[in-house]
Amino acid sequence: MKIFSQLYRFIAQYLFICLVITSTKSQQSQYKYFNYTESTSGAPPLVADIKTYDDGTLLVHIIRNDSTQSAIDCLNIQGMSLEQQLYMRIIHLNGSVKEINPDLNLHPVNYCLLNSNNTEYKINKRNNHNTNILHNIINPISIYPLQQPFILVTYVNTTNSSNITAYEEWAVVVDWNGNIRSDDSGNLVSGDKTQMNTTDRMSLYRYSNSPITIISAVDNGYIIVTVFDRTLESDDSDSLFPRGGLYAFFIPYDNNYPGTSYNYNYTGTDIYQISQPNITISSVYCDKTDILIMCIASVNSNITMHYVSIRFDSTGVVRSRKVISDLPNVTGLSQQSWSAKILPFGGFILGLTVYSNIDNNTYHYIYAYNVSNSQIPLKSPGTFLTNYFGANAITNNNTFLLASPYAIDNISWSLLTIPVPTGNIYNKDYGYDNTLVKQIIPSINSIVNSSTTTLNITFVYKIALSTGNITIYKASDHSIRQRISATMQEFCKIDGNIVSIKIINNTFNEHGEQYFVTMDSNFVRQVQINEPLKGIHDGIWILKSDNFDNQNIYSDAIMGSVRLTTAASKSFLKRNQSAYIEYIDILLDEFADKVPIHRSRLSTNYRIEVLNGQIAIPIRIDMARNKTERSSSKVFSDLNNMIIYKKITTFSSDMTNDLDQDYDFKEIENYWNEYKVHMITGFMIFIIFYLILNYKFKSKIFEAISSAILGLLYLILFFQFSLLLTILVTCRNFIGQVYFV
């Protein structure tokens, strides 16, 4: 195998030496930088790739050289050795960074930069745009953001590192904690992070065609756009027969492999066809716009390179195809190397990374285009310093991120932030990171409480309900308060371009708390073209509860009962005494956590009633301990609502899901509260008469009369207390078949 020695030495010098900072003062002052210092020391980190999640969260791939390592696998293929560790970084919307260093036990060859010009090297890396000056150098590891919190990692697997022809490309899915979440068959199995009653299953797909691009669709599925070549199957004499083009696979979110039988539940369609000979597609880049999916493909003929924009919907219907005629005119730069990035508000960017032999710096050119494929000027046109990989991405707020050569020290890296103009002047972000949402009520940072009964969202288009969810959860612990599916028509109403969501009165029941409201993508669809619309992601719609002074703090304790479903009751009756005591204790623990209420205010006498085969469990709610706690009557209402509407609250999971929502939370009559005034009054009257009648009268007749009256009062008081005691015992023990502890 041969490799260009000068190129190798040149790149090695870059990778093995600290980054050199040589930028103009104007560029430093005009643009902002995002800087991050790694938590571990070592060789200087280098940004090799940047990707974005749907909500704008960034996924960054970091590499470090290892000049001291004598990796035999790298030497055998004349590759450049890197540290044998996968470094990934998540940049959250608030600017915090999460380091992910998963232990994937990959073959050492994955930590070599390989030469793609080698005639024996035939690995088809996904969508290698040839857009950086290292276009002939390939990193065997690529990363792709899936639905949060998952990352697809593609890598090389081989049993013989010396034989490059035996290399195979494999894939694995990891989460943000670095855990492997895919099995050997390529299936991803995950429990819902919100702990609602769901289990989701997705599948990974591998195709040999190259180039390829993967898009996470608005409906939570995936779209794979790949180049296909039918020249081997085509009849050259038939010029009308397509010789190749772009093919889109639409893979739904719920696709899976049932058992061992492979069920490829996806659809596909041609989105671009080539009918002329000697024409190939060398690169393709696709992403979502405000509604449609847009691809920029570079179509190469023997004479020149053309760039084509293709817009299609979620069913594969192509809405437009246009040739980009207004290409950048930069002297000395090949038009065959422009990469594309789709702008979130419409339009796109063409970019190119080049190395200057004059000042020995690496520069990145960017040119912005509107939805009509015409160039639009940048705020400050020019080139931008970058690293050798020219890693870049577009954020949801129309900011272009570019890997910077600057570093504050040897364990830091930075990204240059470049604002770019919107490609569609009619698209406006009203503050919800979604140009399709015009207004929300209550507005961001509004005050809410238990009397808040409705959420309203106004869109710019007429809409129809789809299948996504609206979720309300607490900011403090991310516990869900209410989750509404668009399929629940009793909670969702549409009026033209406005959707109204019914809120139950226990949702905002904690005072001094913050709540987040999120809307899934595909919660609604645009009526005109039936396309799913983007949602409102985490951290945008923030609501605050008021600091209400509890006026009913001294309201009496309330005694009530809950009933288990028939199935749960049958299971309960099979338990022994200690087991069902434990069951009831856990149930009360869940009440305290989900309502919420302090656990000390919940108690039971463990005396259960069995009526018509269903178990009723008595529960006591004690009065509030201080002014910040809800009164017992309000807690009773909260608990009652969460049982009735358990399918939209966290009561739909764990033991609380055993509760019968048709039974609600029944209050048990408190006879002491009802008759205590009469009892106290009677007792006071008895004391007064007792004092009067015990007075020593001079007349024996009066003494006899007073003794008779006092005896009668004794009898009445005894009867009254006996009656009350009987009522209380009856209330305490219930009716029907009762189990005592």
XYZ file of C-alpha atoms in Angstrom:
741
model
C 0.000 0.000 0.000
C 1.165 3.506 -0.793
C 0.289 6.789 0.772
C 1.456 10.242 -0.180
C 4.306 10.817 2.259
C 4.174 14.598 2.088
C 0.465 14.641 2.846
C 0.977 12.181 5.667
C 3.756 14.239 7.258
C 1.759 17.414 6.798
C -1.322 16.054 8.520
C 0.727 14.372 11.226
C 2.370 17.674 12.073
C -1.053 19.178 12.546
C -2.422 16.375 14.666
C 0.663 16.029 16.844
C 1.257 19.730 17.524
C -0.922 22.155 19.460
C -3.318 24.290 17.452
C -1.929 27.588 16.199
C -4.101 30.631 16.704
C -3.753 33.164 13.926
C -6.925 35.097 13.346
C -7.630 38.710 12.504
C -8.866 41.057 15.232
C -12.036 41.826 13.325
C -13.079 38.186 13.261
C -12.312 37.784 16.966
C -14.367 40.806 17.949
C -17.339 40.318 15.652
C -18.196 36.702 16.389
C -18.637 34.776 19.597
C -16.987 31.534 20.574
C -18.206 28.589 22.569
C -15.292 27.239 24.626
C -15.075 24.036 26.600
C -12.276 22.579 28.715
C -12.074 18.802 28.906
C -12.172 17.183 32.334
C -9.142 15.000 31.581
C -5.672 15.991 30.454
C -3.872 14.551 27.466
C -3.234 15.438 23.867
C -5.039 18.536 22.535
C -8.639 17.700 21.589
C -9.798 18.247 18.015
C -13.409 18.665 16.862
C -13.903 16.067 14.124
C -17.663 16.320 13.615
C -20.745 18.254 14.782
C -24.347 17.093 14.531
C -27.642 18.468 15.883
C -30.733 16.943 17.479
C -34.191 18.154 16.530
C -34.414 20.568 19.464
C -31.000 22.114 18.739
C -28.970 20.059 21.216
C -25.490 19.499 19.768
C -23.560 16.250 19.408
C -19.793 16.743 19.023
C -17.178 14.119 18.126
C -13.761 14.771 19.688
C -10.521 12.996 18.741
C -7.035 13.116 20.255
C -3.825 12.005 18.624
C -1.552 9.474 20.273
C 1.915 9.986 18.845
C 3.518 7.759 21.492
C 1.338 4.764 20.713
C 2.830 2.118 18.459
C -0.470 0.750 17.219
C 0.394 -2.214 15.045
C -3.031 -2.111 13.403
C -2.463 1.484 12.299
C 1.066 0.814 11.129
C -0.058 -2.124 9.031
C -2.319 0.116 6.979
C -0.112 3.220 7.263
C -2.805 5.045 9.208
C -2.416 7.790 11.802
C -2.940 6.665 15.366
C -5.487 8.282 17.707
C -6.256 7.693 21.372
C -8.232 4.462 21.617
C -11.301 6.023 23.166
C -14.508 7.375 21.651
C -15.120 10.912 22.899
C -18.576 12.410 22.387
C -19.916 15.606 23.902
C -23.516 16.766 24.310
C -23.983 20.550 24.359
C -27.353 21.265 25.952
C -29.478 24.275 25.107
C -28.417 25.998 28.338
C -24.743 25.718 27.337
C -23.823 22.905 29.717
C -21.737 20.042 28.342
C -22.098 16.339 29.093
C -19.073 14.153 28.403
C -19.781 10.697 26.976
C -16.877 8.256 26.766
C -18.520 4.867 26.158
C -16.554 1.667 26.500
C -17.480 -0.018 23.217
C -14.451 -2.316 23.001
C -13.963 -1.437 19.338
C -11.237 -2.873 17.169
C -8.076 -0.704 17.396
C -8.267 0.049 13.669
C -11.202 2.363 14.459
C -8.742 4.750 16.071
C -6.723 5.214 12.882
C -7.267 7.906 10.287
C -7.338 5.941 7.032
C -6.437 6.895 3.484
C -9.438 6.510 1.167
C -7.202 6.860 -1.909
C -5.847 3.428 -1.137
C -7.173 1.203 -3.910
C -7.735 -1.652 -1.486
C -9.781 0.416 0.936
C -13.424 -0.055 -0.038
C -15.403 0.919 3.036
C -18.370 3.047 1.957
C -18.563 5.706 4.640
C -21.924 7.428 4.871
C -22.099 10.643 2.882
C -18.444 11.576 2.648
C -18.892 14.993 1.042
C -15.180 15.514 0.311
C -15.664 18.964 1.776
C -12.561 19.280 3.945
C -8.930 19.309 2.991
C -8.621 15.856 4.501
C -11.186 14.565 2.019
C -8.973 11.581 1.235
C -8.609 10.751 4.946
C -11.474 8.854 6.577
C -12.277 8.427 10.240
C -13.717 4.886 10.591
C -16.032 6.119 13.367
C -19.058 8.260 12.526
C -21.749 9.489 14.911
C -25.406 10.324 14.206
C -28.014 11.796 16.572
C -31.188 9.702 16.729
C -34.180 10.545 18.900
C -32.983 11.812 22.276
C -31.159 10.443 24.199
C -29.717 8.015 21.629
C -26.649 8.139 19.380
C -25.911 5.890 16.421
C -22.212 5.035 16.157
C -20.911 3.383 12.983
C -17.512 1.717 13.102
C -15.295 -0.871 11.417
C -15.152 -4.520 12.416
C -12.605 -7.012 11.155
C -10.832 -10.209 12.087
C -7.726 -9.260 10.113
C -6.634 -5.638 10.347
C -3.936 -6.161 7.741
C -6.520 -7.108 5.118
C -8.515 -3.961 4.423
C -10.747 -5.782 1.966
C -12.137 -7.755 4.925
C -13.318 -4.628 6.763
C -17.051 -4.394 7.472
C -19.033 -1.428 8.703
C -21.067 -2.107 11.825
C -23.292 0.047 14.033
C -24.213 0.349 17.687
C -26.613 2.617 19.595
C -25.573 4.213 22.884
C -27.426 6.590 25.182
C -26.192 9.769 26.807
C -24.927 7.791 29.794
C -22.664 5.749 27.540
C -24.750 2.582 27.864
C -25.141 0.304 24.855
C -28.826 0.238 23.920
C -28.851 -2.037 20.865
C -28.649 -5.815 20.719
C -26.642 -7.997 18.358
C -29.471 -7.961 15.813
C -29.436 -4.189 15.582
C -32.638 -3.653 17.573
C -32.958 -0.784 19.997
C -35.101 -1.517 23.054
C -35.741 1.253 25.539
C -38.071 1.984 28.421
C -39.679 5.407 28.364
C -37.628 7.862 30.434
C -40.823 9.458 31.746
C -41.828 6.166 33.371
C -45.205 6.227 31.717
C -46.644 2.859 30.777
C -44.856 2.362 27.432
C -42.061 0.287 25.961
C -40.650 1.386 22.636
C -38.717 -0.646 20.114
C -36.851 0.600 17.073
C -34.652 -1.051 14.472
C -31.387 -0.083 12.824
C -30.818 -0.553 9.130
C -27.637 -0.906 7.107
C -27.375 -0.281 3.393
C -24.357 -0.724 1.179
C -25.190 2.177 -1.152
C -23.117 5.311 -0.792
C -23.405 8.205 -0.234
C -26.222 8.119 2.287
C -27.881 10.502 4.726
C -30.129 9.762 7.715
C -32.863 12.142 8.901
C -34.990 11.883 12.029
C -38.493 12.588 10.759
C -41.074 14.846 12.407
C -43.266 11.813 13.176
C -40.357 10.310 15.198
C -39.474 7.835 12.475
C -36.454 7.983 10.193
C -35.818 8.779 6.555
C -32.813 7.277 4.804
C -31.878 8.912 1.503
C -29.362 6.977 -0.544
C -27.926 6.934 -4.043
C -28.945 4.012 -6.243
C -27.228 2.862 -9.438
C -29.106 0.774 -11.997
C -26.538 0.888 -14.768
C -25.885 -2.816 -14.346
C -29.576 -3.555 -14.750
C -30.454 -0.920 -17.340
C -30.621 -1.370 -21.057
C -28.285 1.271 -22.473
C -30.360 1.349 -25.636
C -33.346 2.643 -23.685
C -32.520 6.251 -22.868
C -35.794 6.690 -20.989
C -34.978 4.026 -18.417
C -33.591 5.599 -15.183
C -29.939 4.775 -14.625
C -29.846 5.909 -11.028
C -30.776 8.687 -8.675
C -31.895 9.192 -5.093
C -34.128 6.799 -3.199
C -35.824 7.607 0.121
C -36.731 4.939 2.704
C -39.412 5.914 5.240
C -39.032 3.898 8.439
C -41.761 4.377 11.085
C -40.857 4.776 14.737
C -42.692 1.602 15.807
C -41.007 -0.644 13.231
C -39.518 -3.779 14.771
C -38.489 -7.343 14.265
C -41.198 -9.512 15.875
C -39.473 -12.595 17.203
C -36.967 -13.944 14.717
C -39.031 -13.061 11.665
C -37.732 -9.959 9.910
C -40.550 -7.560 9.182
C -39.258 -4.625 7.175
C -42.192 -2.313 7.718
C -41.022 0.609 5.620
C -41.892 2.289 2.356
C -39.660 3.825 -0.273
C -39.776 5.948 -3.378
C -37.569 7.631 -5.966
C -37.149 11.329 -5.256
C -34.690 12.034 -8.081
C -33.864 10.051 -11.227
C -30.958 10.100 -13.669
C -31.814 8.963 -17.183
C -28.666 10.070 -19.038
C -25.423 8.052 -19.169
C -22.147 9.106 -17.513
C -23.894 11.035 -14.738
C -23.406 10.203 -11.064
C -24.387 11.645 -7.694
C -21.290 12.272 -5.603
C -22.908 13.621 -2.425
C -26.290 14.324 -0.886
C -27.324 16.186 2.230
C -30.883 16.270 3.587
C -32.675 17.807 6.543
C -36.075 19.069 7.658
C -37.277 22.562 6.840
C -40.299 24.178 8.505
C -42.607 21.569 6.945
C -40.976 19.610 4.102
C -37.728 17.653 3.801
C -35.047 19.220 1.619
C -32.071 17.555 -0.064
C -29.122 19.127 -1.876
C -27.457 16.661 -4.263
C -24.269 17.179 -6.257
C -24.742 15.662 -9.724
C -21.484 15.024 -11.559
C -21.103 14.675 -15.312
C -17.940 14.358 -17.341
C -18.077 18.078 -18.033
C -19.183 19.829 -14.863
C -20.851 19.540 -11.473
C -24.460 20.585 -10.896
C -26.267 21.061 -7.594
C -29.951 20.198 -7.335
C -32.402 21.047 -4.534
C -35.235 18.567 -3.940
C -38.163 19.155 -1.591
C -40.490 16.296 -0.669
C -43.019 15.471 2.033
C -43.193 12.689 4.619
C -44.896 10.319 2.161
C -42.269 10.759 -0.551
C -44.241 13.105 -2.799
C -41.747 15.478 -4.433
C -42.965 19.068 -4.196
C -40.151 20.712 -6.170
C -36.851 20.059 -7.967
C -34.593 22.951 -8.925
C -31.066 23.275 -10.284
C -28.969 25.720 -8.260
C -27.571 28.009 -10.925
C -26.221 30.786 -8.709
C -23.152 28.898 -7.473
C -20.322 30.577 -5.533
C -17.695 32.062 -7.807
C -14.404 31.736 -5.955
C -11.219 31.827 -7.991
C -9.158 28.685 -7.716
C -11.792 26.627 -5.879
C -13.353 23.562 -7.420
C -17.127 23.621 -7.668
C -17.097 19.877 -7.099
C -16.473 20.188 -3.372
C -19.283 22.354 -2.000
C -21.177 20.860 0.920
C -24.720 21.792 1.917
C -26.509 22.576 5.162
C -30.272 23.195 5.362
C -31.395 26.336 7.219
C -34.230 25.775 9.728
C -36.236 28.833 8.601
C -35.885 28.019 4.907
C -32.990 28.139 2.471
C -29.581 26.502 2.740
C -25.836 27.090 2.925
C -23.065 25.922 0.607
C -19.678 25.584 2.262
C -16.110 24.561 1.518
C -12.972 24.078 3.619
C -9.611 24.909 2.001
C -5.986 25.140 3.078
C -3.917 28.207 2.234
C -0.331 27.615 1.185
C 0.305 31.320 1.664
C -0.284 31.627 5.413
C -0.588 27.906 6.272
C -4.077 28.369 7.707
C -7.305 26.498 7.044
C -10.368 28.492 5.988
C -14.039 27.763 5.538
C -16.176 29.524 2.920
C -19.932 29.802 3.438
C -22.621 31.133 1.096
C -26.274 31.477 2.121
C -29.272 30.876 -0.162
C -32.980 31.617 0.167
C -35.905 29.338 -0.679
C -35.674 30.457 -4.316
C -32.071 29.144 -4.564
C -30.680 32.676 -4.837
C -27.701 33.886 -2.826
C -28.371 36.192 0.117
C -25.568 38.273 1.665
C -24.105 37.438 5.037
C -23.863 40.128 7.673
C -20.097 40.077 7.240
C -19.028 38.070 4.185
C -15.643 36.457 4.108
C -13.764 33.341 5.077
C -13.500 31.892 8.562
C -10.601 30.146 10.236
C -11.286 26.521 11.087
C -9.499 23.262 11.808
C -8.498 20.691 9.221
C -11.806 18.845 9.391
C -13.912 21.975 8.950
C -16.614 20.427 11.152
C -19.769 22.538 11.108
C -23.511 22.510 11.822
C -26.609 24.729 11.783
C -28.556 25.389 14.985
C -32.295 25.969 15.270
C -31.826 29.733 15.707
C -30.104 30.060 12.310
C -26.564 30.099 13.695
C -23.715 28.460 11.794
C -21.285 26.623 14.087
C -17.747 26.039 12.870
C -14.910 24.153 14.548
C -12.346 26.753 15.547
C -8.556 26.395 15.737
C -8.578 28.524 18.885
C -8.075 26.954 22.292
C -7.537 28.555 25.679
C -5.219 25.692 26.664
C -4.106 22.238 25.547
C -7.207 20.484 26.876
C -9.799 22.848 25.400
C -11.702 23.199 22.153
C -13.989 25.885 20.771
C -16.723 26.539 18.225
C -17.177 29.762 16.267
C -20.795 30.995 16.109
C -21.777 32.808 12.906
C -25.320 34.242 12.566
C -26.791 33.725 9.100
C -29.867 35.375 7.555
C -33.147 33.535 7.195
C -33.824 32.037 3.805
C -37.539 32.823 4.016
C -38.594 36.335 5.019
C -42.122 35.103 5.741
C -40.927 32.691 8.426
C -40.715 34.279 11.856
C -39.817 32.779 15.196
C -42.228 34.147 17.808
C -40.046 32.848 20.631
C -40.999 29.170 20.586
C -38.121 27.872 18.423
C -40.790 26.963 15.880
C -41.824 29.275 13.044
C -45.168 27.476 12.749
C -46.355 28.421 16.278
C -47.708 31.971 16.489
C -49.022 32.204 20.063
C -49.391 30.161 23.242
C -51.721 30.774 26.199
C -50.738 30.965 29.028
C -47.677 32.751 27.673
C -44.113 31.911 28.670
C -43.409 32.628 32.374
C -47.116 33.158 33.150
C -48.534 32.402 36.603
C -50.716 29.288 36.854
C -52.532 27.439 39.641
C -55.181 24.796 40.213
C -57.784 26.983 38.525
C -55.897 26.896 35.196
C -58.074 24.684 33.013
C -56.915 25.233 29.414
C -53.804 25.571 27.249
C -54.172 27.182 23.801
C -51.674 26.963 20.930
C -52.156 29.044 17.777
C -50.421 27.957 14.550
C -49.830 29.881 11.324
C -51.682 27.198 9.319
C -54.986 25.421 9.737
C -54.349 22.187 11.579
C -55.783 18.771 12.393
C -54.960 16.499 15.325
C -52.402 13.761 14.721
C -50.783 11.306 17.180
C -48.213 13.179 19.303
C -48.434 14.240 22.961
C -48.606 17.395 25.054
C -46.654 16.838 28.281
C -46.579 18.967 31.430
C -43.931 18.191 34.017
C -42.258 19.788 37.016
C -38.944 21.515 36.433
C -37.588 20.500 39.839
C -37.683 16.718 39.408
C -39.052 16.229 35.855
C -42.033 14.279 37.191
C -44.973 14.255 34.807
C -48.128 16.068 35.889
C -50.225 15.461 32.779
C -49.716 13.911 29.346
C -52.374 14.294 26.646
C -52.346 12.425 23.353
C -53.762 14.107 20.260
C -55.961 11.024 19.902
C -57.806 11.915 23.154
C -60.542 14.059 21.681
C -62.178 14.652 25.069
C -59.056 16.662 26.005
C -58.131 18.203 22.619
C -60.266 20.564 20.555
C -59.423 22.171 17.192
C -60.781 25.500 15.972
C -59.142 26.362 12.650
C -55.507 27.036 13.537
C -55.972 26.840 17.329
C -55.757 23.728 19.490
C -57.152 23.817 23.051
C -55.950 21.363 25.704
C -58.030 20.557 28.796
C -56.078 20.719 32.062
C -57.224 18.856 35.186
C -57.117 20.903 38.378
C -54.385 18.923 40.142
C -51.803 19.553 37.386
C -50.479 22.861 38.754
C -51.148 22.059 42.423
C -47.749 22.881 43.947
C -47.102 26.454 44.969
C -43.822 28.138 44.086
C -43.011 25.482 41.452
C -41.965 25.790 37.808
C -43.518 23.667 35.084
C -42.409 22.859 31.538
C -44.874 22.243 28.723
C -43.648 20.319 25.682
C -45.465 19.499 22.471
C -44.286 16.509 20.482
C -43.644 16.859 16.808
C -46.570 15.319 14.921
C -49.051 16.440 17.584
C -50.871 18.246 14.781
C -50.728 18.168 10.985
C -51.143 20.908 8.423
C -54.536 20.438 6.801
C -53.639 21.505 3.269
C -50.872 18.961 2.599
C -51.467 16.677 5.608
C -47.891 17.085 6.845
C -46.910 16.600 10.515
C -45.704 19.799 12.157
C -42.769 20.375 14.440
C -43.470 20.664 18.172
C -42.279 22.780 21.100
C -39.245 21.237 22.721
C -38.095 21.130 26.311
C -37.192 24.348 28.126
C -39.179 26.780 25.945
C -42.678 26.939 27.468
C -42.123 27.638 31.165
C -44.988 28.302 33.587
C -44.816 29.277 37.253
C -47.288 28.520 40.022
C -48.312 31.242 42.465
C -47.355 31.356 46.143
C -50.875 30.827 47.437
C -51.453 31.146 51.180
C -53.455 28.086 52.224
C -56.573 29.439 53.955
C -57.830 25.983 54.907
C -54.716 24.804 56.711
C -56.710 23.696 59.771
C -59.404 21.789 57.899
C -60.100 18.426 59.462
C -58.548 15.166 58.385
C -60.473 13.207 55.764
C -61.125 9.478 55.721
C -61.714 7.838 52.340
C -61.205 4.658 50.380
C -59.840 3.578 47.016
C -60.816 0.432 45.146
C -58.661 -1.934 43.136
C -59.660 -3.192 39.710
C -61.085 -6.708 39.472
C -57.814 -8.113 38.129
C -55.714 -6.357 40.772
C -58.143 -7.491 43.498
C -57.776 -11.137 42.486
C -54.010 -10.808 42.666
C -54.247 -8.995 45.999
C -56.352 -11.738 47.630
C -53.650 -14.292 46.846
C -51.220 -12.457 49.114
C -50.571 -13.335 52.723
C -51.035 -10.832 55.522
C -47.522 -9.367 55.460
C -47.568 -9.159 51.654
C -50.762 -7.130 51.443
C -49.584 -4.839 54.244
C -46.461 -4.196 52.173
C -48.626 -3.629 49.077
C -50.719 -0.970 50.842
C -47.604 0.753 52.212
C -46.074 0.939 48.723
C -49.364 2.268 47.356
C -49.333 5.076 49.934
C -45.690 5.811 49.072
C -46.697 6.243 45.435
C -49.581 8.517 46.441
C -47.150 10.710 48.373
C -44.747 10.904 45.424
C -47.271 11.456 42.640
C -49.938 13.724 44.188
C -47.628 14.963 45.872
C -48.183 15.045 49.642
C -45.900 14.475 52.604
C -45.946 10.780 53.440
C -46.630 11.430 57.124
C -50.075 12.821 56.224
C -51.211 9.502 54.724
C -52.180 6.536 56.891
C -54.426 3.488 56.969
C -55.798 1.008 59.488
C -55.178 -1.842 56.991
C -58.810 -2.946 57.331
C -59.919 -3.736 53.812
C -63.375 -4.453 52.450
C -64.170 -7.062 49.807
C -67.358 -6.263 47.956
C -68.350 -7.985 44.709
C -64.852 -9.337 44.326
C -63.100 -5.950 44.525
C -60.868 -4.649 47.304
C -61.517 -1.277 48.987
C -58.625 0.165 51.006
C -59.224 2.855 53.676
C -56.923 5.886 53.566
C -56.705 8.818 55.953
C -55.484 12.269 54.842
C -54.327 14.333 57.812
C -54.665 18.102 57.887
C -51.872 20.317 56.554
C -48.869 20.793 58.813
C -48.026 24.340 57.671
C -49.123 27.116 55.319
C -47.175 25.773 52.338
C -49.073 22.475 52.244
C -52.421 21.927 50.578
C -55.380 21.352 52.850
C -56.742 17.860 53.306
C -59.818 18.727 51.233
C -57.649 19.869 48.303
C -55.430 16.801 48.560
C -58.602 14.714 48.513
C -59.623 16.480 45.280
C -56.137 15.974 43.771
C -56.131 12.280 44.584
C -59.647 11.873 43.262
C -58.739 13.554 39.941
C -55.571 11.531 39.470
C -57.551 8.318 39.880
C -60.369 9.410 37.558
C -57.921 10.641 34.894
C -55.166 8.152 35.592
C -54.555 7.496 31.872
C -53.155 11.034 31.482
C -51.194 11.132 34.764
C -48.448 9.061 36.360
C -51.176 6.988 38.041
C -51.176 4.999 34.791
C -47.956 3.288 35.893
C -46.794 1.152 38.812
C -49.215 0.194 41.631
C -51.449 3.224 41.183
C -52.467 1.714 37.849
C -54.269 -0.987 39.894
C -56.850 1.572 41.055
C -60.385 1.507 39.685
C -60.931 4.891 38.015
C -64.707 4.387 38.068
C -64.687 4.244 41.882
C -62.746 7.494 42.345
C -61.639 8.281 45.902
C -64.738 7.827 48.075
C -65.004 9.827 51.257
C -66.052 7.868 54.340
C -68.476 9.847 56.475
C -66.866 11.199 59.648
C -69.645 10.989 62.215
C -67.615 12.654 64.926
C -67.307 15.779 62.748
C -71.036 15.653 62.082
C -72.188 15.201 65.684
C -69.360 16.715 67.712
C -71.222 20.013 68.242
C -74.240 18.170 69.627
C -72.055 15.995 71.848
C -70.067 18.891 73.240
C -73.228 20.935 73.815
C -74.891 18.036 75.608
C -71.829 17.461 77.747
C -71.665 21.137 78.746
C -75.367 21.137 79.640
C -74.790 18.049 81.764
C -71.939 19.774 83.649
C -74.057 22.836 84.324
C -76.999 20.773 85.573
C -74.624 18.597 87.573
C -73.222 21.594 89.418
C -76.662 23.027 90.007
C -78.320 19.793 91.060
C -75.455 18.823 93.369
C -76.102 21.930 95.378
C -77.325 21.009 98.906
C -80.914 22.169 99.074
C -82.600 22.622 102.456
C -85.703 20.877 101.261
C -85.493 17.118 100.882
C -88.133 17.288 98.176
C -85.843 19.430 95.996
C -82.940 17.053 96.682
C -85.055 14.084 95.545
C -86.108 15.900 92.395
C -82.513 16.964 91.613
C -81.246 13.417 92.136
C -83.897 12.084 89.748
C -83.021 14.682 87.111
C -79.295 13.995 87.517
C -79.878 10.275 87.076
C -81.882 10.935 83.928
C -79.046 13.104 82.582
C -76.587 10.309 83.340
C -78.791 7.920 81.372
C -79.138 10.288 78.392
C -75.401 10.991 78.295
C -74.586 7.282 78.494
C -77.017 6.536 75.656
C -75.545 9.349 73.552
C -71.957 8.170 73.954
C -72.951 4.545 73.392
C -74.716 5.472 70.167
C -71.709 7.466 68.948
C -69.343 4.637 69.826
C -71.507 2.177 67.877
C -71.525 4.471 64.834
C -67.755 4.974 64.985
C -67.079 1.246 65.265
C -69.414 0.570 62.341
C -67.667 3.240 60.298
C -64.252 1.941 61.251
C -64.962 -1.647 60.316
C -66.941 -0.920 57.084
C -69.609 -3.304 55.902
C -69.482 -6.570 54.016
C -66.600 -9.023 54.317
C -63.800 -7.289 56.226
C -60.195 -8.367 56.752
C -58.482 -7.234 59.965
C -54.820 -7.021 60.733
